[in-house]
Amino acid sequence: MSAPDILSPEFAADPYSAYRTMRDEHPLIWYEPMQSYVISRYADVEKAFKDPVFTSRNYDWQLEPVHGRTILQMEGREHSTHRNLVAPAFRGRELAEKFVPVIEQNSRELIDAFAADGKVDLVDRYATRFPINVIVDMLGLPKTDHEHFHRWYTSIMGFLSNLSGDEAVMADGIRTKGEFSDYMIPIIAARRENPGDDLLSTLCTAEIDGVRMTDHEIKAFCSLLLTAGGETTDKAIASLMSNLVAHPEQLEAVRADPSLIPAAFAETLRHSPPVHMIMRQPSEDVELSGGTVEAGTTVTCLIGAANRDPERYADPDSFDVHRSDLDQGRAYTAGANHTAFCLGRHFCVGAMLARTELETGIAQLLDAMRDIRFTDGTPPPEHGVFTRAPSELRLTFTPA
């Protein structure tokens, strides 16, 4: 059987069947349209994320045109220093004390707007709005600018997922970079002069060994946070709720025991990850299943394939919040045994923020909605290749 075509309509409709073929028969593919090798086995994707020979130099052309230079492009000491500048705001006490109330309020406001209706498209009314609103509020920016951020977010994600190279999409993303910079740089300058208690002020004042982030580094991080934090949480909410409604017994187990929400989120990250592919670039020739990857070439790591590798998981195509081969203790750390947040030194710095948003949001949704079912009677299809989730989630429910 020939290797699946990543940009084909058949692949977009059902990547999981293609992933099986890739893992079994084509673990290493040179894909000409993307000028990239493609890998699909868990062991290979894990190696690409953990082995120091794999760099993130691909982000120089993949991210920089739309974000500017971000922490993802950095390596070694520079990366460690910048990661340590931003990480404290996304873990432990600071996250809990400063931003949990922001998360709770934003979720509640969105739910209150539809809770009495008995029906909702959860993607449109909640999932696409909740994480972006949280990020805007964490940064201490005006609520009146939420719609600007939704537009910028959509444009930047279009640029990043533009695997076919559509020139109009590229131009819109680059134009958004300019608009976002024009908006953020004066605000950053003002926060340096008069810092407050918000995340943007924290970024402006953070210092390690005399090193501070420049205005453009802060702007680039905010741009990255907007898309990486928005897109992953947005799609995780839609996929998690769809998975639970499709498995009523698991939905009721989570409703009865909200401490299972992190397990349901971790299993969604494995089974239906928001991001299906991440790229890396080796600094020297490296051996993977199926052959040698040359130094300097791009490697596309298929998270969606790795996370359903039967060599790693029992019954990998089944959704199971009680799964015993997914390490819940490490699911939101760099040592996780799923690949949805990457692994190793470039593990997602916002993983705990995402977990906190999901724990809060799903708990509030289940409190507000009883007897939840798909309005059309069946789970909605997933959409997307680079990122993937239901594009709408029409639910009917009994108001609590």
Short mmCIF file of C-alpha atoms in Angstrom, two decimals:
data_model
loop_
_atom_site.label_atom_id
_atom_site.label_comp_id
_atom_site.label_asym_id
_atom_site.label_seq_id
_atom_site.Cartn_x
_atom_site.Cartn_y
_atom_site.Cartn_z
CA MET A 1 0.00 0.00 0.00
CA SER A 2 1.32 3.44 -0.90
CA ALA A 3 1.95 6.02 1.80
CA PRO A 4 -1.08 8.20 2.69
CA ASP A 5 -1.20 11.76 1.33
CA ILE A 6 -1.39 14.17 4.27
CA LEU A 7 -2.99 16.93 2.18
CA SER A 8 -5.67 14.70 0.62
CA PRO A 9 -9.38 14.96 1.44
CA GLU A 10 -9.31 11.31 2.51
CA PHE A 11 -6.64 12.01 5.10
CA ALA A 12 -8.54 15.05 6.42
CA ALA A 13 -11.72 12.98 6.77
CA ASP A 14 -10.04 10.11 8.65
CA PRO A 15 -6.40 10.57 9.64
CA TYR A 16 -6.53 7.70 12.14
CA SER A 17 -6.81 5.01 9.43
CA ALA A 18 -3.90 6.68 7.63
CA TYR A 19 -1.91 6.74 10.86
CA ARG A 20 -2.27 2.95 11.18
CA THR A 21 -0.91 2.48 7.67
CA MET A 22 1.98 4.83 8.37
CA ARG A 23 2.96 3.16 11.65
CA ASP A 24 2.73 -0.35 10.17
CA GLU A 25 4.14 0.14 6.67
CA HIS A 26 5.63 3.64 6.27
CA PRO A 27 7.15 4.76 9.60
CA LEU A 28 9.43 7.21 7.76
CA ILE A 29 8.09 9.10 4.74
CA TRP A 30 9.62 11.90 2.68
CA TYR A 31 6.63 14.11 1.86
CA GLU A 32 7.54 16.37 -1.04
CA PRO A 33 4.69 18.94 -0.80
CA MET A 34 5.79 19.86 2.74
CA GLN A 35 9.52 19.28 2.13
CA SER A 36 9.53 17.19 5.28
CA TYR A 37 10.03 13.70 6.63
CA VAL A 38 6.98 12.35 8.46
CA ILE A 39 7.21 10.01 11.46
CA SER A 40 4.33 8.26 13.19
CA ARG A 41 5.54 5.69 15.75
CA TYR A 42 5.53 6.64 19.42
CA ALA A 43 9.19 5.70 19.93
CA ASP A 44 10.29 7.93 17.05
CA VAL A 45 8.15 10.92 18.04
CA GLU A 46 9.35 10.58 21.64
CA LYS A 47 12.95 10.58 20.42
CA ALA A 48 12.37 13.66 18.26
CA PHE A 49 10.98 15.53 21.28
CA LYS A 50 13.59 14.37 23.83
CA ASP A 51 16.89 13.77 22.00
CA PRO A 52 19.09 16.92 21.98
CA VAL A 53 20.08 16.21 18.37
CA PHE A 54 16.59 17.44 17.38
CA THR A 55 16.38 21.23 17.42
CA SER A 56 13.52 23.69 16.95
CA ARG A 57 15.28 25.58 14.14
CA ASN A 58 12.25 24.87 11.96
CA TYR A 59 10.41 27.56 13.93
CA ASP A 60 12.65 30.19 12.33
CA TRP A 61 10.53 29.90 9.18
CA GLN A 62 7.41 28.35 10.66
CA LEU A 63 6.69 30.78 13.53
CA GLU A 64 8.91 33.84 13.26
CA PRO A 65 7.12 35.43 10.27
CA VAL A 66 3.90 35.68 12.29
CA HIS A 67 4.99 35.71 15.97
CA GLY A 68 8.48 37.16 15.90
CA ARG A 69 11.25 35.32 17.75
CA THR A 70 9.78 33.28 20.59
CA ILE A 71 11.00 30.99 23.35
CA LEU A 72 10.36 28.05 21.01
CA GLN A 73 13.19 29.16 18.73
CA MET A 74 15.68 29.34 21.59
CA GLU A 75 18.08 26.60 22.67
CA GLY A 76 20.55 26.01 25.50
CA ARG A 77 21.12 28.68 28.13
CA GLU A 78 19.05 31.31 26.32
CA HIS A 79 16.05 28.95 26.27
CA SER A 80 16.50 27.99 29.95
CA THR A 81 16.75 31.62 31.03
CA HIS A 82 13.68 32.76 29.10
CA ARG A 83 11.66 29.73 30.16
CA ASN A 84 12.51 30.49 33.80
CA LEU A 85 11.39 34.09 33.29
CA VAL A 86 7.88 33.10 32.17
CA ALA A 87 7.28 29.72 33.86
CA PRO A 88 6.50 30.86 37.43
CA ALA A 89 3.27 32.54 36.31
CA PHE A 90 2.00 29.24 34.89
CA ARG A 91 2.45 26.91 37.83
CA GLY A 92 1.87 26.51 41.54
CA ARG A 93 0.84 29.29 43.86
CA GLU A 94 0.91 32.18 41.39
CA LEU A 95 -1.41 30.39 38.98
CA ALA A 96 -3.77 29.38 41.79
CA GLU A 97 -3.85 32.69 43.66
CA LYS A 98 -3.79 35.16 40.79
CA PHE A 99 -5.56 33.51 37.89
CA VAL A 100 -7.97 30.81 39.09
CA PRO A 101 -10.57 33.51 39.94
CA VAL A 102 -10.12 34.94 36.41
CA ILE A 103 -10.65 31.47 34.93
CA GLU A 104 -13.73 30.78 37.07
CA GLN A 105 -15.35 34.11 36.26
CA ASN A 106 -14.81 33.88 32.50
CA SER A 107 -16.21 30.36 32.36
CA ARG A 108 -19.24 31.27 34.46
CA GLU A 109 -20.07 34.35 32.38
CA LEU A 110 -20.09 32.33 29.16
CA ILE A 111 -22.15 29.49 30.64
CA ASP A 112 -24.70 31.87 32.19
CA ALA A 113 -25.38 33.25 28.71
CA PHE A 114 -26.81 29.92 27.47
CA ALA A 115 -27.48 27.81 30.58
CA ALA A 116 -31.26 28.37 30.53
CA ASP A 117 -31.65 27.66 26.81
CA GLY A 118 -31.48 23.86 26.92
CA LYS A 119 -29.38 23.79 23.77
CA VAL A 120 -26.02 25.18 22.65
CA ASP A 121 -23.28 24.96 20.05
CA LEU A 122 -20.57 24.60 22.65
CA VAL A 123 -17.78 25.42 20.20
CA ASP A 124 -19.27 28.77 19.17
CA ARG A 125 -20.69 29.86 22.52
CA TYR A 126 -17.98 28.57 24.84
CA ALA A 127 -14.90 26.67 23.64
CA THR A 128 -13.55 29.22 21.16
CA ARG A 129 -14.13 32.10 23.58
CA PHE A 130 -13.22 30.84 27.04
CA PRO A 131 -9.42 30.42 26.74
CA ILE A 132 -8.92 33.60 24.70
CA ASN A 133 -10.94 35.66 27.18
CA VAL A 134 -8.89 34.18 30.04
CA ILE A 135 -5.60 35.07 28.34
CA VAL A 136 -6.73 38.64 27.61
CA ASP A 137 -7.81 39.08 31.24
CA MET A 138 -4.62 37.47 32.60
CA LEU A 139 -2.61 39.99 30.59
CA GLY A 140 -4.70 42.79 32.10
CA LEU A 141 -6.02 44.02 28.76
CA PRO A 142 -9.46 45.60 28.21
CA LYS A 143 -12.43 43.26 27.88
CA THR A 144 -13.63 45.51 25.06
CA ASP A 145 -10.71 44.17 23.01
CA HIS A 146 -11.80 40.51 23.22
CA GLU A 147 -13.09 40.58 19.63
CA HIS A 148 -9.78 41.94 18.32
CA PHE A 149 -8.02 39.04 19.99
CA HIS A 150 -10.44 36.51 18.50
CA ARG A 151 -9.71 37.89 15.03
CA TRP A 152 -5.94 37.90 15.56
CA TYR A 153 -6.07 34.39 17.00
CA THR A 154 -8.00 33.07 13.99
CA SER A 155 -5.61 34.73 11.54
CA ILE A 156 -2.43 33.48 13.23
CA MET A 157 -3.79 29.92 13.53
CA GLY A 158 -4.70 30.04 9.84
CA PHE A 159 -1.08 30.94 9.05
CA LEU A 160 0.36 28.18 11.24
CA SER A 161 -1.93 25.46 9.86
CA ASN A 162 -1.51 26.56 6.23
CA LEU A 163 0.19 23.33 5.08
CA SER A 164 -0.73 23.93 1.43
CA GLY A 165 0.90 27.37 1.34
CA ASP A 166 -2.14 29.51 0.46
CA GLU A 167 -0.70 32.97 -0.21
CA ALA A 168 -3.76 34.90 0.97
CA VAL A 169 -3.69 33.09 4.31
CA MET A 170 0.03 33.82 4.65
CA ALA A 171 -0.47 37.51 3.87
CA ASP A 172 -3.29 37.80 6.41
CA GLY A 173 -1.12 36.21 9.11
CA ILE A 174 1.80 38.56 8.42
CA ARG A 175 -0.56 41.57 8.44
CA THR A 176 -1.88 40.40 11.82
CA LYS A 177 1.68 40.30 13.19
CA GLY A 178 1.97 44.03 12.41
CA GLU A 179 -1.41 44.87 13.92
CA PHE A 180 -0.66 42.90 17.07
CA SER A 181 2.73 44.56 17.44
CA ASP A 182 1.23 48.05 16.98
CA TYR A 183 -1.31 47.20 19.71
CA MET A 184 1.01 45.54 22.23
CA ILE A 185 4.29 47.50 22.16
CA PRO A 186 2.83 50.77 23.59
CA ILE A 187 0.99 48.78 26.30
CA ILE A 188 4.20 46.93 27.22
CA ALA A 189 6.05 50.26 27.51
CA ALA A 190 3.31 51.60 29.79
CA ARG A 191 3.41 48.49 32.02
CA ARG A 192 7.16 48.85 32.43
CA GLU A 193 6.53 52.36 33.75
CA ASN A 194 3.54 51.42 35.91
CA PRO A 195 3.40 47.67 36.57
CA GLY A 196 0.28 46.13 38.03
CA ASP A 197 -0.72 42.70 39.30
CA ASP A 198 -1.32 41.15 35.87
CA LEU A 199 0.67 38.67 33.79
CA LEU A 200 1.91 41.31 31.36
CA SER A 201 3.41 43.30 34.25
CA THR A 202 5.03 40.11 35.55
CA LEU A 203 6.65 39.54 32.15
CA CYS A 204 7.81 43.17 32.03
CA THR A 205 9.46 43.06 35.45
CA ALA A 206 10.79 39.47 35.58
CA GLU A 207 14.58 39.27 35.78
CA ILE A 208 17.12 36.45 36.11
CA ASP A 209 20.87 37.16 36.46
CA GLY A 210 20.32 40.65 35.09
CA VAL A 211 18.42 39.38 32.05
CA ARG A 212 15.00 40.79 31.21
CA MET A 213 12.80 40.14 28.22
CA THR A 214 12.80 42.87 25.57
CA ASP A 215 9.57 44.54 24.47
CA HIS A 216 9.53 42.47 21.28
CA GLU A 217 10.23 39.23 23.16
CA ILE A 218 7.28 39.96 25.46
CA LYS A 219 5.09 40.78 22.46
CA ALA A 220 6.16 37.54 20.76
CA PHE A 221 5.43 35.52 23.90
CA CYS A 222 1.95 37.09 24.17
CA SER A 223 1.31 36.23 20.51
CA LEU A 224 2.45 32.66 21.14
CA LEU A 225 0.33 32.44 24.30
CA LEU A 226 -2.72 33.68 22.41
CA THR A 227 -2.50 30.93 19.79
CA ALA A 228 -0.87 28.03 21.62
CA GLY A 229 -2.92 28.60 24.77
CA GLY A 230 -6.10 29.40 22.89
CA GLU A 231 -6.06 26.73 20.21
CA THR A 232 -5.12 23.78 22.40
CA THR A 233 -7.61 24.57 25.15
CA ASP A 234 -10.36 25.51 22.70
CA LYS A 235 -10.09 22.19 20.86
CA ALA A 236 -9.51 20.14 24.01
CA ILE A 237 -12.79 21.40 25.50
CA ALA A 238 -14.73 20.51 22.35
CA SER A 239 -13.12 17.07 22.03
CA LEU A 240 -13.40 16.23 25.73
CA MET A 241 -17.09 17.11 25.91
CA SER A 242 -17.78 15.25 22.65
CA ASN A 243 -15.93 12.18 23.95
CA LEU A 244 -17.85 12.21 27.22
CA VAL A 245 -21.27 12.68 25.62
CA ALA A 246 -20.42 9.83 23.20
CA HIS A 247 -19.69 7.59 26.23
CA PRO A 248 -22.58 8.26 28.65
CA GLU A 249 -21.29 5.89 31.34
CA GLN A 250 -17.98 7.75 31.43
CA LEU A 251 -19.81 11.09 31.45
CA GLU A 252 -21.76 10.02 34.50
CA ALA A 253 -18.61 8.72 36.20
CA VAL A 254 -16.96 12.12 35.73
CA ARG A 255 -20.11 13.94 36.88
CA ALA A 256 -20.23 11.80 40.01
CA ASP A 257 -16.52 12.27 40.70
CA PRO A 258 -15.11 15.57 39.37
CA SER A 259 -11.62 14.46 40.42
CA LEU A 260 -11.75 12.36 37.22
CA ILE A 261 -11.73 15.50 35.05
CA PRO A 262 -7.89 15.61 34.80
CA ALA A 263 -7.97 11.93 33.76
CA ALA A 264 -10.61 12.69 31.12
CA PHE A 265 -8.50 15.58 29.86
CA ALA A 266 -5.33 13.45 29.74
CA GLU A 267 -7.16 10.70 27.85
CA THR A 268 -8.52 13.29 25.41
CA LEU A 269 -4.98 14.60 24.88
CA ARG A 270 -3.96 11.04 24.01
CA HIS A 271 -7.02 9.92 22.05
CA SER A 272 -8.07 13.18 20.34
CA PRO A 273 -5.16 15.63 20.69
CA PRO A 274 -5.80 19.27 19.75
CA VAL A 275 -2.50 19.45 17.84
CA HIS A 276 -1.77 16.53 15.51
CA MET A 277 1.68 17.49 14.25
CA ILE A 278 4.75 19.33 15.49
CA MET A 279 7.98 19.81 13.54
CA ARG A 280 11.61 19.40 14.53
CA GLN A 281 14.98 19.66 12.71
CA PRO A 282 18.00 17.44 13.56
CA SER A 283 21.42 19.03 13.81
CA GLU A 284 23.10 15.85 12.55
CA ASP A 285 22.09 12.68 10.73
CA VAL A 286 19.86 10.52 12.94
CA GLU A 287 18.47 6.98 12.70
CA LEU A 288 14.73 6.45 13.08
CA SER A 289 12.41 3.56 12.23
CA GLY A 290 12.63 3.13 8.49
CA GLY A 291 15.92 4.87 7.79
CA THR A 292 18.15 7.90 8.26
CA VAL A 293 17.05 11.51 8.52
CA GLU A 294 19.70 13.95 7.25
CA ALA A 295 20.92 16.89 9.31
CA GLY A 296 19.02 20.11 8.64
CA THR A 297 15.90 18.50 7.18
CA THR A 298 12.44 19.05 8.66
CA VAL A 299 10.75 16.18 10.52
CA THR A 300 6.99 16.30 11.03
CA CYS A 301 6.09 14.40 14.20
CA LEU A 302 2.57 12.99 14.07
CA ILE A 303 1.29 13.34 17.62
CA GLY A 304 -2.11 11.98 16.59
CA ALA A 305 -0.46 8.78 15.31
CA ALA A 306 2.03 8.34 18.17
CA ASN A 307 -0.71 8.67 20.78
CA ARG A 308 -2.59 5.71 19.28
CA ASP A 309 0.41 3.44 18.79
CA PRO A 310 -0.58 -0.11 19.85
CA GLU A 311 3.04 -0.71 20.87
CA ARG A 312 2.43 1.87 23.61
CA TYR A 313 -1.26 1.56 24.55
CA ALA A 314 -3.79 -1.24 24.85
CA ASP A 315 -6.85 -0.80 22.62
CA PRO A 316 -5.50 2.61 21.55
CA ASP A 317 -8.49 3.72 19.47
CA SER A 318 -10.85 3.50 22.45
CA PHE A 319 -11.56 6.45 24.74
CA ASP A 320 -11.27 5.38 28.39
CA VAL A 321 -10.98 7.79 31.32
CA HIS A 322 -10.00 4.81 33.50
CA ARG A 323 -7.09 3.81 31.23
CA SER A 324 -4.32 2.17 33.27
CA ASP A 325 -1.50 2.66 30.75
CA LEU A 326 -1.66 6.46 30.80
CA ASP A 327 0.39 7.82 33.70
CA GLN A 328 -1.92 10.31 35.43
CA GLY A 329 0.79 11.40 37.86
CA ARG A 330 2.95 12.70 35.02
CA ALA A 331 0.32 13.57 32.41
CA TYR A 332 0.94 17.32 32.73
CA THR A 333 4.73 17.19 33.05
CA ALA A 334 7.73 16.89 30.74
CA GLY A 335 7.85 13.20 31.69
CA ALA A 336 4.35 12.41 30.39
CA ASN A 337 3.77 9.20 28.46
CA HIS A 338 1.65 10.91 25.82
CA THR A 339 3.03 13.39 23.29
CA ALA A 340 0.28 16.03 23.10
CA PHE A 341 2.27 18.68 25.04
CA CYS A 342 5.60 17.61 23.49
CA LEU A 343 8.22 16.18 25.85
CA GLY A 344 11.56 17.15 27.32
CA ARG A 345 12.97 20.68 27.35
CA HIS A 346 10.31 22.15 25.02
CA PHE A 347 7.39 20.68 26.99
CA CYS A 348 4.45 23.10 26.90
CA VAL A 349 4.96 25.78 29.55
CA GLY A 350 1.17 26.33 29.69
CA ALA A 351 0.20 22.72 30.46
CA MET A 352 -0.90 23.50 34.02
CA LEU A 353 -2.86 26.53 32.85
CA ALA A 354 -4.67 24.31 30.35
CA ARG A 355 -5.36 21.71 33.04
CA THR A 356 -6.71 24.41 35.39
CA GLU A 357 -8.97 25.82 32.65
CA LEU A 358 -10.28 22.36 31.75
CA GLU A 359 -10.88 21.36 35.37
CA THR A 360 -12.78 24.59 36.02
CA GLY A 361 -14.66 24.74 32.74
CA ILE A 362 -15.77 21.11 32.53
CA ALA A 363 -16.88 21.10 36.18
CA GLN A 364 -18.98 24.23 35.65
CA LEU A 365 -20.46 22.89 32.40
CA LEU A 366 -21.49 19.61 34.05
CA ASP A 367 -23.00 21.54 36.96
CA ALA A 368 -25.09 23.65 34.57
CA MET A 369 -26.12 20.92 32.10
CA ARG A 370 -27.96 17.67 32.88
CA ASP A 371 -29.02 14.87 30.54
CA ILE A 372 -26.58 16.06 27.86
CA ARG A 373 -26.98 14.56 24.39
CA PHE A 374 -26.01 15.34 20.82
CA THR A 375 -28.73 17.41 19.19
CA ASP A 376 -28.38 15.42 15.95
CA GLY A 377 -28.12 12.10 17.78
CA THR A 378 -24.52 11.36 16.76
CA PRO A 379 -21.08 12.73 17.61
CA PRO A 380 -19.97 15.53 15.29
CA PRO A 381 -17.05 14.89 12.92
CA GLU A 382 -13.60 16.26 13.68
CA HIS A 383 -12.07 18.81 11.31
CA GLY A 384 -8.50 19.85 10.65
CA VAL A 385 -5.13 18.30 9.86
CA PHE A 386 -2.54 20.39 11.76
CA THR A 387 -4.97 20.97 14.62
CA ARG A 388 -8.14 18.90 14.92
CA ALA A 389 -11.45 18.86 16.82
CA PRO A 390 -15.18 19.18 16.12
CA SER A 391 -15.86 22.53 14.43
CA GLU A 392 -19.27 22.60 16.10
CA LEU A 393 -20.73 20.72 19.05
CA ARG A 394 -24.51 21.04 19.15
CA LEU A 395 -25.82 19.76 22.46
CA THR A 396 -29.28 19.49 23.97
CA PHE A 397 -29.54 19.39 27.75
CA THR A 398 -31.74 19.94 30.75
CA PRO A 399 -30.80 23.12 32.62
CA ALA A 400 -29.67 22.34 36.16
#
